[in-house]
Short mmCIF file of C-alpha atoms in Angstrom, two decimals:
data_model
loop_
_atom_site.label_atom_id
_atom_site.label_comp_id
_atom_site.label_asym_id
_atom_site.label_seq_id
_atom_site.Cartn_x
_atom_site.Cartn_y
_atom_site.Cartn_z
CA LEU A 1 1.87 -11.80 9.85
CA GLN A 2 1.14 -11.13 13.31
CA PRO A 3 3.48 -10.76 16.01
CA THR A 4 1.44 -11.36 19.30
CA PRO A 5 3.41 -9.74 22.38
CA GLY A 6 2.35 -11.62 25.90
CA PRO A 7 3.42 -12.90 29.18
CA GLY A 8 7.04 -14.46 28.85
CA ILE A 9 7.43 -13.58 24.88
CA ASP A 10 8.75 -10.34 23.87
CA TRP A 11 10.46 -11.34 20.39
CA ALA A 12 10.31 -14.13 17.91
CA LYS A 13 12.00 -14.27 14.94
CA GLY A 14 10.93 -17.58 12.27
CA ALA A 15 11.49 -17.97 8.15
CA TYR A 16 9.44 -20.31 6.12
CA ASP A 17 10.34 -21.05 2.67
CA SER A 18 7.59 -20.59 0.49
CA ALA A 19 6.67 -21.49 -3.11
CA VAL A 20 8.76 -17.83 -5.01
CA GLY A 21 11.51 -17.65 -2.04
CA ARG A 22 12.40 -17.63 1.82
CA ILE A 23 9.55 -14.83 3.95
CA GLU A 24 11.38 -13.96 7.54
CA VAL A 25 10.54 -11.95 10.51
CA SER A 26 11.64 -11.52 13.66
CA TRP A 27 10.13 -8.80 15.77
CA GLU A 28 11.10 -7.17 19.59
CA SER A 29 9.12 -6.12 22.26
CA THR A 30 10.49 -3.36 24.17
CA ALA A 31 9.88 -0.48 26.29
CA ASP A 32 9.64 2.03 23.31
CA GLY A 33 6.90 -0.31 21.92
CA LEU A 34 7.24 -3.02 19.34
CA ARG A 35 9.81 -2.90 16.63
CA GLY A 36 10.43 -5.40 13.69
CA GLU A 37 11.66 -6.30 10.52
CA ALA A 38 10.75 -8.96 7.64
CA THR A 39 11.33 -9.69 4.15
CA ILE A 40 9.38 -10.84 1.57
CA PRO A 41 10.21 -12.31 -1.92
CA GLU A 42 10.03 -11.39 -5.41
CA GLY A 43 6.69 -12.30 -6.35
CA ALA A 44 4.89 -12.50 -2.74
CA GLU A 45 3.40 -10.26 -0.63
CA ALA A 46 2.60 -10.59 3.62
CA ASP A 47 -0.29 -9.05 5.37
CA LEU A 48 1.02 -7.63 8.61
CA VAL A 49 -1.21 -7.26 11.65
CA LEU A 50 0.08 -5.26 14.55
CA PRO A 51 -0.96 -5.44 18.16
CA ASP A 52 -2.90 -2.11 17.77
CA GLY A 53 -4.67 -3.99 14.96
CA THR A 54 -2.96 -1.82 11.96
CA ALA A 55 -3.18 -4.14 9.16
CA ARG A 56 -0.61 -3.60 6.04
CA VAL A 57 0.50 -5.60 2.70
CA LEU A 58 3.91 -6.05 3.06
CA SER A 59 5.20 -5.79 -0.85
CA PRO A 60 8.41 -7.96 -1.24
CA GLY A 61 11.64 -6.51 -0.78
CA ARG A 62 13.01 -5.88 3.22
CA HIS A 63 10.70 -3.35 5.08
CA VAL A 64 10.85 -1.66 9.51
CA PHE A 65 7.76 -2.00 11.70
CA PRO A 66 5.70 0.05 13.47
#
């Protein structure tokens, strides 16, 4: 997962039905910075890379970032 705000793109929302369950992500760019949520199914992990290059691995469950 790699949120990438840019000119005319200040939010996104998507989902993917993987072999182990549904992966969901949404984010928005506000005056206070980037804010987002991701849900990762049991049996999966996801790499999250923020616009500033910060990276982390998301375990199964619901996550709020940054």
